[in-house]
Short mmCIF file of C-alpha atoms in Angstrom, two decimals:
data_model
loop_
_atom_site.label_atom_id
_atom_site.label_comp_id
_atom_site.label_asym_id
_atom_site.label_seq_id
_atom_site.Cartn_x
_atom_site.Cartn_y
_atom_site.Cartn_z
CA UNK A 9 31.54 -35.74 8.02
CA UNK A 10 29.44 -32.97 7.82
CA UNK A 11 28.38 -31.45 11.36
CA UNK A 12 25.40 -29.27 11.65
CA UNK A 13 24.44 -27.19 14.45
CA UNK A 14 21.17 -26.22 16.21
CA UNK A 15 18.80 -24.55 14.06
CA UNK A 16 14.83 -23.84 13.36
CA UNK A 17 15.20 -24.38 9.83
CA UNK A 18 16.37 -28.63 11.31
CA UNK A 19 13.39 -30.80 11.29
CA UNK A 20 13.13 -32.41 14.78
CA UNK A 21 15.45 -30.10 16.64
CA UNK A 22 14.01 -28.28 19.73
CA UNK A 23 15.04 -24.23 19.77
CA UNK A 24 14.58 -21.44 22.05
CA UNK A 25 12.15 -22.73 24.42
CA UNK A 26 13.40 -20.50 26.94
CA UNK A 27 12.05 -17.44 24.99
CA UNK A 28 9.36 -19.38 22.68
CA UNK A 29 8.27 -22.33 24.85
CA UNK A 30 7.43 -24.44 21.75
CA UNK A 31 9.55 -25.78 18.86
CA UNK A 32 9.98 -23.69 15.94
CA UNK A 33 10.44 -24.86 12.44
CA UNK A 34 10.84 -24.21 8.85
CA UNK A 35 11.91 -25.27 5.31
CA UNK A 36 15.28 -27.11 5.65
CA UNK A 37 16.11 -25.30 2.39
CA UNK A 38 17.01 -21.98 3.88
CA UNK A 39 20.13 -23.59 5.48
CA UNK A 40 23.46 -24.09 3.93
CA UNK A 41 25.90 -26.83 5.34
CA UNK A 42 29.64 -26.68 5.27
CA UNK A 43 32.39 -28.86 6.11
CA UNK A 44 34.11 -28.09 9.04
CA UNK A 45 37.35 -27.51 9.20
CA UNK A 46 39.84 -29.91 11.60
CA UNK A 47 39.92 -27.62 14.09
CA UNK A 48 35.93 -26.88 14.35
CA UNK A 49 35.03 -30.57 14.00
CA UNK A 50 37.14 -31.31 17.59
CA UNK A 51 35.46 -28.43 19.04
CA UNK A 52 31.71 -29.10 18.31
CA UNK A 53 29.87 -29.65 21.19
CA UNK A 54 26.38 -29.22 22.21
CA UNK A 55 27.65 -26.82 24.93
CA UNK A 56 29.13 -24.56 22.02
CA UNK A 57 26.57 -24.37 19.61
CA UNK A 58 24.08 -21.10 19.48
CA UNK A 59 20.93 -21.54 20.83
CA UNK A 60 18.97 -18.67 19.65
CA UNK A 61 18.35 -17.06 16.48
CA UNK A 62 20.17 -13.97 17.81
CA UNK A 63 23.09 -15.40 19.05
CA UNK A 64 23.54 -17.89 15.30
CA UNK A 65 22.83 -14.17 13.33
CA UNK A 66 26.04 -12.89 15.13
CA UNK A 67 27.71 -16.38 14.23
CA UNK A 68 26.58 -15.87 10.67
CA UNK A 69 27.98 -12.11 10.36
CA UNK A 70 31.16 -13.43 11.88
CA UNK A 71 31.91 -16.40 9.58
CA UNK A 72 30.54 -15.06 6.41
CA UNK A 73 33.00 -14.78 3.50
CA UNK A 74 32.64 -11.08 3.81
CA UNK A 75 33.73 -10.49 7.49
CA UNK A 76 36.09 -13.79 7.83
CA UNK A 77 39.19 -14.27 5.00
CA UNK A 78 39.03 -18.44 5.93
CA UNK A 79 35.22 -18.50 6.18
CA UNK A 80 35.44 -20.46 2.74
CA UNK A 81 36.35 -23.77 4.66
CA UNK A 82 33.62 -23.00 6.59
CA UNK A 83 32.62 -23.12 10.33
CA UNK A 84 29.10 -24.48 11.01
CA UNK A 85 26.31 -23.50 9.62
CA UNK A 86 25.85 -20.52 7.68
CA UNK A 87 21.85 -18.92 7.47
CA UNK A 88 21.74 -17.26 3.88
CA UNK A 89 18.69 -14.71 2.54
CA UNK A 90 16.63 -16.31 -0.10
CA UNK A 91 16.94 -15.20 -3.85
CA UNK A 92 14.50 -14.60 -6.34
CA UNK A 93 11.39 -16.93 -6.49
CA UNK A 94 12.48 -18.56 -3.20
CA UNK A 95 12.39 -15.09 -1.63
CA UNK A 96 9.04 -14.03 -3.42
CA UNK A 97 7.07 -17.06 -2.39
CA UNK A 98 7.86 -16.55 1.09
CA UNK A 99 6.45 -13.04 1.19
CA UNK A 100 3.12 -13.69 -1.50
CA UNK A 101 0.79 -14.75 1.61
CA UNK A 102 1.33 -12.13 4.14
CA UNK A 103 1.49 -9.55 0.89
CA UNK A 104 -1.96 -11.17 -0.04
CA UNK A 105 -3.81 -11.26 3.58
CA UNK A 106 -2.79 -7.41 3.70
CA UNK A 107 -4.20 -7.06 0.06
CA UNK A 108 -7.57 -7.75 1.27
CA UNK A 109 -7.56 -4.73 3.22
CA UNK A 110 -7.17 -2.80 -0.04
CA UNK A 111 -10.06 -5.19 -1.77
CA UNK A 112 -12.07 -3.23 1.01
CA UNK A 113 -10.78 0.14 0.41
CA UNK A 114 -11.77 -0.14 -3.12
CA UNK A 115 -14.96 -1.70 -2.52
CA UNK A 116 -16.32 1.20 -0.36
CA UNK A 117 -15.22 3.80 -2.96
CA UNK A 118 -17.11 2.02 -5.49
CA UNK A 119 -20.26 0.84 -3.91
CA UNK A 120 -21.93 3.83 -3.12
CA UNK A 121 -21.89 5.47 -6.84
CA UNK A 122 -24.26 2.59 -8.16
CA UNK A 123 -25.99 2.11 -5.03
CA UNK A 124 -26.54 5.89 -4.14
CA UNK A 125 -30.27 6.34 -5.80
CA UNK A 126 -31.73 3.07 -4.02
CA UNK A 127 -30.27 3.64 -0.96
CA UNK A 128 -31.42 6.96 -0.97
CA UNK A 129 -34.93 6.14 -1.34
CA UNK A 130 -34.93 3.56 1.04
CA UNK A 131 -33.67 5.70 3.85
CA UNK A 132 -35.86 8.40 2.82
CA UNK A 133 -33.90 11.23 1.66
CA UNK A 134 -34.22 10.70 -2.61
CA UNK A 135 -35.20 14.18 -2.87
CA UNK A 136 -32.56 15.82 -0.63
CA UNK A 137 -29.10 16.26 -2.44
CA UNK A 138 -27.15 17.86 0.32
CA UNK A 139 -28.42 13.92 2.25
CA UNK A 140 -27.10 12.26 -0.94
CA UNK A 141 -24.05 14.02 -0.77
CA UNK A 142 -23.28 13.35 3.19
CA UNK A 143 -23.95 10.04 2.33
CA UNK A 144 -20.72 10.16 -0.03
CA UNK A 145 -18.47 12.60 1.59
CA UNK A 146 -19.02 11.07 5.33
CA UNK A 147 -16.52 8.16 4.08
CA UNK A 148 -13.59 10.88 3.29
CA UNK A 149 -14.26 12.93 6.19
CA UNK A 150 -13.54 9.95 8.55
CA UNK A 151 -10.43 8.68 6.30
CA UNK A 152 -9.18 12.01 6.70
CA UNK A 153 -9.16 11.98 10.42
CA UNK A 154 -8.02 8.07 10.87
CA UNK A 155 -5.66 8.39 8.23
CA UNK A 156 -3.67 11.43 10.82
CA UNK A 157 -3.91 9.11 13.61
CA UNK A 158 -2.89 5.32 11.57
CA UNK A 159 0.95 6.18 11.50
CA UNK A 160 0.79 6.98 15.35
CA UNK A 161 -1.41 3.86 15.92
CA UNK A 162 0.76 1.66 13.85
CA UNK A 163 3.80 3.01 15.47
CA UNK A 164 2.21 2.59 18.97
CA UNK A 165 0.54 -0.98 18.61
CA UNK A 166 2.14 -2.42 15.69
CA UNK A 167 0.99 -2.63 12.35
CA UNK A 168 -0.89 -6.48 13.02
CA UNK A 169 -3.01 -4.48 15.76
CA UNK A 170 -3.94 -1.72 13.63
CA UNK A 171 -4.91 -3.80 11.07
CA UNK A 172 -7.28 -5.73 12.93
CA UNK A 173 -8.51 -2.13 14.27
CA UNK A 174 -9.20 -1.12 10.45
CA UNK A 175 -10.95 -4.77 9.88
CA UNK A 176 -13.29 -4.49 12.83
CA UNK A 177 -14.59 -1.56 11.63
CA UNK A 178 -15.18 -2.16 8.08
CA UNK A 179 -17.00 -4.76 8.76
CA UNK A 180 -19.34 -3.06 11.34
CA UNK A 181 -19.29 -0.06 8.88
CA UNK A 182 -20.46 -2.68 6.53
CA UNK A 183 -23.36 -4.26 8.86
CA UNK A 184 -24.32 -0.92 9.98
CA UNK A 185 -24.79 0.56 6.35
CA UNK A 186 -26.75 -2.60 4.86
CA UNK A 187 -29.01 -2.32 7.86
CA UNK A 188 -29.64 1.34 8.04
CA UNK A 189 -33.62 2.38 7.86
CA UNK A 190 -32.59 6.18 8.18
CA UNK A 191 -30.20 8.98 7.58
CA UNK A 192 -28.14 8.88 10.82
CA UNK A 193 -27.46 5.17 10.51
CA UNK A 194 -26.39 5.46 7.33
CA UNK A 195 -23.80 8.07 7.99
CA UNK A 196 -22.90 6.22 11.02
CA UNK A 197 -22.16 3.20 9.03
CA UNK A 198 -20.20 5.29 6.32
CA UNK A 199 -17.82 6.76 9.09
CA UNK A 200 -17.29 3.35 10.35
CA UNK A 201 -16.43 2.19 7.19
CA UNK A 202 -14.20 5.45 6.55
CA UNK A 203 -12.28 5.03 9.68
CA UNK A 204 -10.97 1.61 8.39
CA UNK A 205 -10.26 3.02 4.59
CA UNK A 206 -8.20 5.90 6.11
CA UNK A 207 -6.29 3.34 8.15
CA UNK A 208 -5.74 0.61 5.41
CA UNK A 209 -4.75 3.43 3.08
CA UNK A 210 -1.55 3.84 5.60
CA UNK A 211 -1.21 0.29 6.65
CA UNK A 212 -1.11 -1.59 3.97
CA UNK A 213 1.47 -0.12 1.76
CA UNK A 214 3.78 0.13 5.13
CA UNK A 215 3.13 -3.58 6.16
CA UNK A 216 3.82 -5.07 2.48
CA UNK A 217 7.15 -2.87 2.40
CA UNK A 218 8.45 -4.48 5.65
CA UNK A 219 8.04 -7.99 5.08
CA UNK A 220 8.70 -8.02 1.14
CA UNK A 221 12.32 -8.69 -0.16
CA UNK A 222 14.10 -5.64 -1.36
CA UNK A 223 14.70 -7.08 -4.97
CA UNK A 224 10.89 -7.64 -4.64
CA UNK A 225 9.23 -4.91 -2.89
CA UNK A 226 7.92 -3.14 -6.48
CA UNK A 227 6.05 -6.07 -7.46
CA UNK A 228 4.73 -6.64 -4.04
CA UNK A 229 4.11 -3.08 -3.27
CA UNK A 230 2.15 -2.39 -6.33
CA UNK A 231 0.18 -5.68 -5.18
CA UNK A 232 -1.80 -2.70 -3.25
CA UNK A 233 -2.95 -0.23 -5.91
CA UNK A 234 -4.09 -3.70 -8.14
CA UNK A 235 -6.08 -4.88 -5.14
CA UNK A 236 -8.02 -1.25 -4.68
CA UNK A 237 -8.49 -1.52 -8.55
CA UNK A 238 -10.10 -4.97 -7.84
CA UNK A 239 -12.34 -4.19 -5.16
CA UNK A 240 -13.74 -0.80 -7.01
CA UNK A 241 -14.48 -2.98 -9.97
CA UNK A 242 -16.15 -5.88 -7.98
CA UNK A 243 -18.32 -3.11 -6.20
CA UNK A 244 -19.12 -1.89 -9.62
CA UNK A 245 -20.33 -5.44 -11.11
CA UNK A 246 -21.91 -6.10 -7.77
CA UNK A 247 -23.93 -2.80 -8.80
CA UNK A 248 -25.24 -4.01 -12.27
CA UNK A 249 -28.30 -5.81 -10.62
CA UNK A 250 -29.49 -2.63 -10.24
CA UNK A 251 -29.57 -1.39 -13.45
CA UNK A 252 -31.72 -4.21 -15.04
CA UNK A 253 -35.26 -3.86 -15.85
CA UNK A 254 -36.29 -6.31 -13.08
CA UNK A 255 -34.62 -4.69 -10.52
CA UNK A 256 -34.33 -5.78 -7.02
CA UNK A 257 -34.95 -2.36 -4.74
CA UNK A 258 -32.97 -3.93 -2.13
CA UNK A 259 -30.27 -5.30 -3.89
CA UNK A 260 -28.02 -2.49 -2.50
CA UNK A 261 -28.29 -3.37 0.99
CA UNK A 262 -26.66 -7.22 -0.54
CA UNK A 263 -24.25 -5.05 -1.83
CA UNK A 264 -23.16 -3.78 1.78
CA UNK A 265 -23.13 -7.27 3.33
CA UNK A 266 -20.72 -8.15 0.32
CA UNK A 267 -18.59 -5.46 1.79
CA UNK A 268 -18.22 -7.42 5.24
CA UNK A 269 -16.49 -10.31 3.56
CA UNK A 270 -13.10 -9.13 2.98
CA UNK A 271 -12.95 -7.31 6.15
CA UNK A 272 -13.69 -10.55 7.57
CA UNK A 273 -11.28 -12.59 5.74
CA UNK A 274 -8.47 -9.61 6.34
CA UNK A 275 -9.74 -9.88 10.48
CA UNK A 276 -8.95 -13.59 10.66
CA UNK A 277 -6.37 -14.17 8.31
CA UNK A 278 -4.00 -11.43 10.19
CA UNK A 279 -3.11 -13.92 13.26
CA UNK A 280 -1.50 -16.51 10.67
CA UNK A 281 0.68 -13.29 9.34
CA UNK A 282 3.78 -11.92 10.70
CA UNK A 283 4.37 -9.21 13.15
CA UNK A 284 6.58 -6.61 10.88
CA UNK A 285 9.94 -7.17 11.62
CA UNK A 286 10.98 -3.46 11.96
CA UNK A 287 8.26 -2.49 14.20
CA UNK A 288 9.68 -5.12 16.29
CA UNK A 289 12.95 -3.84 15.87
CA UNK A 290 11.50 -0.21 17.00
CA UNK A 291 10.19 -1.79 20.17
CA UNK A 292 13.46 -3.70 21.15
CA UNK A 293 12.17 -6.77 20.26
CA UNK A 294 15.34 -7.84 18.41
CA UNK A 295 15.15 -11.70 18.81
CA UNK A 296 11.49 -11.69 17.59
CA UNK A 297 12.41 -9.96 14.53
CA UNK A 298 15.01 -11.96 13.57
CA UNK A 299 13.24 -14.87 14.37
CA UNK A 300 10.33 -13.04 11.42
CA UNK A 301 13.41 -12.29 9.13
CA UNK A 302 14.70 -16.33 8.89
CA UNK A 303 10.64 -16.96 8.43
CA UNK A 304 10.62 -14.43 5.64
CA UNK A 305 13.88 -14.16 3.86
CA UNK A 306 15.34 -16.95 5.27
CA UNK A 307 18.17 -15.01 7.52
CA UNK A 308 18.36 -12.20 10.14
CA UNK A 309 18.88 -9.30 8.33
CA UNK A 310 21.62 -7.94 10.60
CA UNK A 311 19.80 -4.75 11.60
CA UNK A 312 19.41 -6.00 15.48
CA UNK A 313 23.10 -5.69 16.29
CA UNK A 314 22.68 -1.91 14.01
CA UNK A 315 21.85 1.32 16.23
CA UNK A 316 19.71 2.82 13.69
CA UNK A 317 17.34 -0.82 14.27
CA UNK A 318 16.99 0.21 17.81
CA UNK A 319 15.30 3.94 17.82
CA UNK A 320 11.95 3.91 18.82
CA UNK A 321 9.22 5.43 17.34
CA UNK A 322 9.50 9.50 16.90
CA UNK A 323 7.43 12.25 18.42
CA UNK A 324 5.26 14.44 16.38
CA UNK A 325 7.82 17.36 16.89
CA UNK A 326 11.11 15.07 16.23
CA UNK A 327 9.32 14.10 13.11
CA UNK A 328 8.00 17.96 11.65
CA UNK A 329 11.90 19.34 13.39
CA UNK A 330 14.67 17.03 12.37
CA UNK A 331 16.58 18.33 9.51
CA UNK A 332 16.66 14.70 8.14
CA UNK A 333 13.12 14.03 7.47
CA UNK A 334 12.71 17.08 5.53
CA UNK A 335 13.02 15.86 2.36
CA UNK A 336 11.04 12.49 2.59
CA UNK A 337 7.96 15.34 4.16
CA UNK A 338 8.70 17.33 1.24
CA UNK A 339 8.68 14.39 -1.45
CA UNK A 340 5.41 12.19 -0.27
CA UNK A 341 2.63 14.73 0.65
CA UNK A 342 3.44 16.77 -2.63
CA UNK A 343 3.32 13.58 -4.85
CA UNK A 344 -0.14 12.86 -3.41
CA UNK A 345 -1.29 16.36 -4.00
CA UNK A 346 -0.13 16.45 -7.60
CA UNK A 347 -1.97 13.42 -8.42
CA UNK A 348 -4.83 14.63 -6.83
CA UNK A 349 -4.69 17.84 -9.13
CA UNK A 350 -3.50 15.85 -12.29
CA UNK A 351 -7.69 15.32 -11.97
CA UNK A 352 -7.88 10.87 -11.88
CA UNK A 353 -11.11 11.57 -9.59
CA UNK A 354 -12.62 14.33 -11.65
CA UNK A 355 -12.05 12.23 -14.97
CA UNK A 356 -13.37 9.18 -13.74
CA UNK A 357 -16.31 11.05 -12.58
CA UNK A 358 -16.54 12.76 -16.70
CA UNK A 359 -16.22 9.17 -17.88
CA UNK A 360 -19.30 8.46 -18.22
CA UNK A 361 -20.59 11.43 -20.00
CA UNK A 362 -17.65 10.75 -22.34
CA UNK A 363 -18.50 6.81 -22.95
CA UNK A 364 -22.34 8.03 -23.62
CA UNK A 365 -20.96 10.28 -26.74
CA UNK A 366 -19.30 7.59 -27.97
CA UNK A 367 -21.87 5.48 -27.77
CA UNK A 368 -21.92 3.63 -24.40
CA UNK A 369 -25.29 4.20 -22.79
CA UNK A 370 -24.96 2.31 -19.48
CA UNK A 371 -22.97 4.56 -16.83
CA UNK A 372 -22.24 1.51 -14.91
CA UNK A 373 -20.95 -0.30 -17.56
CA UNK A 374 -18.92 3.06 -18.92
CA UNK A 375 -17.59 2.62 -15.14
CA UNK A 376 -16.83 -0.77 -15.06
CA UNK A 377 -14.39 -0.44 -18.58
CA UNK A 378 -12.67 2.24 -16.93
CA UNK A 379 -11.88 0.12 -13.85
CA UNK A 380 -10.92 -2.67 -16.11
CA UNK A 381 -8.58 0.07 -18.15
CA UNK A 382 -7.07 0.74 -14.70
CA UNK A 383 -6.32 -2.41 -13.73
CA UNK A 384 -4.27 -3.33 -16.93
CA UNK A 385 -2.19 -0.59 -16.13
CA UNK A 386 -1.72 -1.69 -12.78
CA UNK A 387 -0.90 -4.90 -13.91
CA UNK A 388 1.82 -3.95 -16.10
CA UNK A 389 3.51 -1.68 -13.82
CA UNK A 390 3.65 -4.66 -10.93
CA UNK A 391 6.14 -6.19 -13.90
CA UNK A 392 8.13 -3.04 -14.39
CA UNK A 393 8.30 -1.48 -11.23
CA UNK A 394 11.47 -3.68 -10.16
CA UNK A 395 12.92 -3.47 -13.49
CA UNK A 396 12.44 0.03 -14.80
CA UNK A 397 12.39 1.19 -11.52
CA UNK A 398 9.67 3.64 -9.78
CA UNK A 399 11.40 7.06 -10.71
CA UNK A 400 11.18 6.77 -14.80
CA UNK A 401 7.80 5.01 -14.45
CA UNK A 402 6.45 7.65 -12.22
CA UNK A 403 7.56 10.59 -14.54
CA UNK A 404 6.70 9.00 -18.23
CA UNK A 405 3.26 8.34 -16.21
CA UNK A 406 2.61 12.33 -15.84
CA UNK A 407 4.23 13.25 -19.15
CA UNK A 408 1.76 10.71 -20.26
CA UNK A 409 -1.15 12.34 -18.33
CA UNK A 410 -0.58 15.66 -19.65
CA UNK A 411 -0.94 14.83 -23.25
CA UNK A 412 -4.21 12.58 -22.26
CA UNK A 413 -5.69 16.32 -20.48
CA UNK A 414 -4.55 18.36 -23.65
CA UNK A 415 -6.65 16.28 -25.60
CA UNK A 416 -9.47 16.01 -23.41
CA UNK A 417 -9.36 20.17 -23.52
CA UNK A 418 -9.02 20.20 -27.09
CA UNK A 419 -12.13 18.29 -27.31
CA UNK A 420 -14.20 20.45 -24.63
CA UNK A 421 -12.69 23.39 -26.75
CA UNK A 422 -14.45 22.29 -30.11
CA UNK A 423 -17.34 20.09 -29.03
CA UNK A 424 -19.00 19.91 -32.58
CA UNK A 425 -16.23 18.73 -34.70
CA UNK A 426 -16.62 15.12 -35.69
CA UNK A 427 -13.34 14.11 -34.03
CA UNK A 428 -14.16 15.17 -30.70
CA UNK A 429 -16.02 12.42 -29.31
CA UNK A 430 -13.61 10.06 -30.60
CA UNK A 431 -11.09 11.88 -29.21
CA UNK A 432 -12.39 12.28 -25.59
CA UNK A 433 -12.60 8.45 -25.34
CA UNK A 434 -8.99 8.14 -26.41
CA UNK A 435 -7.96 10.26 -23.81
CA UNK A 436 -9.89 9.21 -21.30
CA UNK A 437 -8.95 5.52 -21.53
CA UNK A 438 -5.03 6.83 -22.27
CA UNK A 439 -5.23 9.07 -18.81
CA UNK A 440 -6.61 5.70 -16.86
CA UNK A 441 -4.19 3.78 -18.42
CA UNK A 442 -1.31 5.59 -17.91
CA UNK A 443 -2.20 6.57 -14.84
CA UNK A 444 -2.57 2.65 -13.18
CA UNK A 445 1.34 2.37 -14.80
CA UNK A 446 2.99 4.98 -12.67
CA UNK A 447 1.22 7.76 -10.75
CA UNK A 448 -1.04 5.47 -9.22
CA UNK A 449 1.01 2.63 -7.50
CA UNK A 450 3.95 5.14 -6.95
CA UNK A 451 3.35 7.38 -5.00
CA UNK A 452 2.11 4.72 -2.28
CA UNK A 453 4.88 2.36 -2.90
CA UNK A 454 7.26 5.83 -2.07
CA UNK A 455 5.63 6.73 0.79
CA UNK A 456 6.34 3.38 2.44
CA UNK A 457 9.83 3.48 1.35
CA UNK A 458 11.16 6.76 2.31
CA UNK A 459 10.96 7.34 5.30
CA UNK A 460 13.38 6.60 8.57
CA UNK A 461 12.02 3.44 10.48
CA UNK A 462 11.58 5.60 13.44
CA UNK A 463 9.30 8.26 11.44
CA UNK A 464 7.65 5.60 9.20
CA UNK A 465 4.42 5.86 10.84
CA UNK A 466 4.22 9.50 11.15
CA UNK A 467 5.27 10.01 7.77
CA UNK A 468 2.71 8.06 6.13
CA UNK A 469 -0.12 9.42 8.20
CA UNK A 470 1.33 12.91 6.10
CA UNK A 471 1.23 11.54 2.78
CA UNK A 472 -2.15 10.00 2.96
CA UNK A 473 -3.69 13.16 4.62
CA UNK A 474 -2.75 14.90 1.73
CA UNK A 475 -3.95 12.68 -0.21
CA UNK A 476 -7.36 12.37 1.62
CA UNK A 477 -7.80 16.29 1.96
CA UNK A 478 -6.91 17.24 -1.96
CA UNK A 479 -9.28 14.23 -2.75
CA UNK A 480 -12.16 15.96 -0.80
CA UNK A 481 -11.26 19.47 -2.09
CA UNK A 482 -11.07 17.73 -6.12
CA UNK A 483 -14.35 16.43 -5.46
CA UNK A 484 -16.54 19.54 -3.90
CA UNK A 485 -14.62 21.99 -6.53
CA UNK A 486 -14.80 20.07 -9.41
CA UNK A 487 -18.27 20.71 -10.76
CA UNK A 488 -18.47 24.38 -9.58
CA UNK A 489 -14.89 25.21 -11.28
CA UNK A 490 -16.42 23.38 -14.93
CA UNK A 491 -19.32 25.98 -14.62
CA UNK A 492 -17.20 28.71 -13.83
CA UNK A 493 -14.04 28.66 -16.22
CA UNK A 494 -15.25 25.88 -18.54
CA UNK A 495 -14.39 21.89 -19.39
CA UNK A 496 -11.43 23.30 -21.53
CA UNK A 497 -9.78 25.36 -18.70
CA UNK A 498 -10.64 22.62 -15.96
CA UNK A 499 -8.43 19.83 -18.32
CA UNK A 500 -5.75 22.58 -19.01
CA UNK A 501 -5.43 22.98 -15.23
CA UNK A 502 -5.43 19.33 -14.57
CA UNK A 503 -2.51 19.11 -18.01
CA UNK A 504 -0.29 21.85 -15.98
CA UNK A 505 -0.35 19.82 -13.02
CA UNK A 506 0.42 16.80 -14.18
CA UNK A 507 3.59 18.22 -16.37
CA UNK A 508 4.71 19.82 -12.89
CA UNK A 509 4.55 16.02 -11.52
CA UNK A 510 6.87 15.27 -14.23
CA UNK A 511 9.34 17.83 -13.54
CA UNK A 512 8.93 17.41 -10.11
CA UNK A 513 9.92 13.37 -10.33
CA UNK A 514 12.79 14.01 -12.74
CA UNK A 515 14.25 16.31 -10.24
CA UNK A 516 13.41 15.33 -6.73
CA UNK A 517 12.64 12.53 -6.38
CA UNK A 518 15.25 9.71 -5.81
CA UNK A 519 15.13 5.95 -7.40
CA UNK A 520 14.59 3.24 -4.59
CA UNK A 521 14.69 -0.22 -6.85
CA UNK A 522 16.67 -3.21 -5.26
CA UNK A 523 17.82 -0.49 -2.26
CA UNK A 524 17.15 -1.76 1.10
CA UNK A 525 14.82 0.57 3.39
CA UNK A 526 18.18 1.33 5.52
CA UNK A 527 19.68 2.46 2.25
CA UNK A 528 16.97 4.22 0.91
CA UNK A 529 16.79 6.21 4.50
CA UNK A 530 20.34 6.99 4.23
CA UNK A 531 19.71 8.46 0.81
CA UNK A 532 17.53 10.73 1.70
CA UNK A 533 19.26 12.01 5.17
CA UNK A 534 22.33 12.55 2.24
CA UNK A 535 24.80 10.37 3.67
#
């Protein structure tokens, strides 16, 4: 006869009431019943059954084939991690909820471009170039400061609480922008939205990496980049009515009200997803972490008994001084520096004029086409990150971007050539597509993987501080550089940085495909 032991995955069995105060249940497919030996059957009693996941985790490790020579006969209930589609299915919902932050991120980045002239007339700054520039840059300024603070907040208050704060900032900021009647109110709304964008830029990839199975972390991690692209595309599509002959001049307000929808959905649905098990362990909440592991992966990870799992969040001083963190601190921020100086934002900015030269007259339509191409590249990357790996996709993406920038430099150097418009068009489309396949999603994914649990929050803050700072510098310096040196020289500069990215990825970046976060941390530390 088969004698199952008490389990939270056994329907009808009360479990761990002393800690939870409720019955915990889950699908029965996560457990395996093993025929007990005669000795085990004779000793089986309710008093000997483990009553918590923590105790059962130790039993699982003790009775597993890897730790006991006669475990093949079995000793009762063994929890085993889910694999394949079953493991992926468990993680899809919490990842999808987190990606609502990415959608909101992308929407706020994209919404201001088609709406800027119309909102400027409504709030009385149509003739003030500096005021219009401040409407755009106020979001980036807020992103810089909130991104720097977000990692420490996530370490102290938890991933879910910090994401909830971001959802509130995004929702209130959207409403403030939609109802603004003057410049001050608009700047306040954009700054609040920027606080939310800066936080989700860190917390979404961090949370996804910590709730994803090791073998699917690439495909699930790339969903963040995909959701950002989808948000930008939604903003561009929402701006299309502003291009019509019978335009409603107040439609821009509706665009910002729409921006509040993903923020509200994020805040509401965060109540239904689990906290990060890595954060729970960093706070010493091992049993809760095991509970989440069983819910997500089918079995505890075993890290609760590991000293590395017990480390609390490191201080900034420890993060920066500890030699074990140096490679990760160099890798993450450097990748974002190269990503920005490879010219993605500048090339997208110039894409409108390039499309016009090829016969596409609508600037908004050109932006929509660029977004679609970027999303297509991200979709393809989703299927390749866990097959080819992060490193080759990143390296060859930078190499392809190098070739595209050289094409843009050649067309800018010989504008009178009959091939120049077509070459520019192909180069821009190719650049955006290749960026979406590697240089777009991989730096964010790697930044969530390469830092040890104790420094992950602050390490990712450094990465995205680099991202937003250099994003701002490129945005401010691109047009003056074109005026001073010419477009051809600027594109050649982007090509040089793209090639530097290829060399850096090939020689310094490690491969993280299929490895646990603990394995990656040990490899980064040289262990």
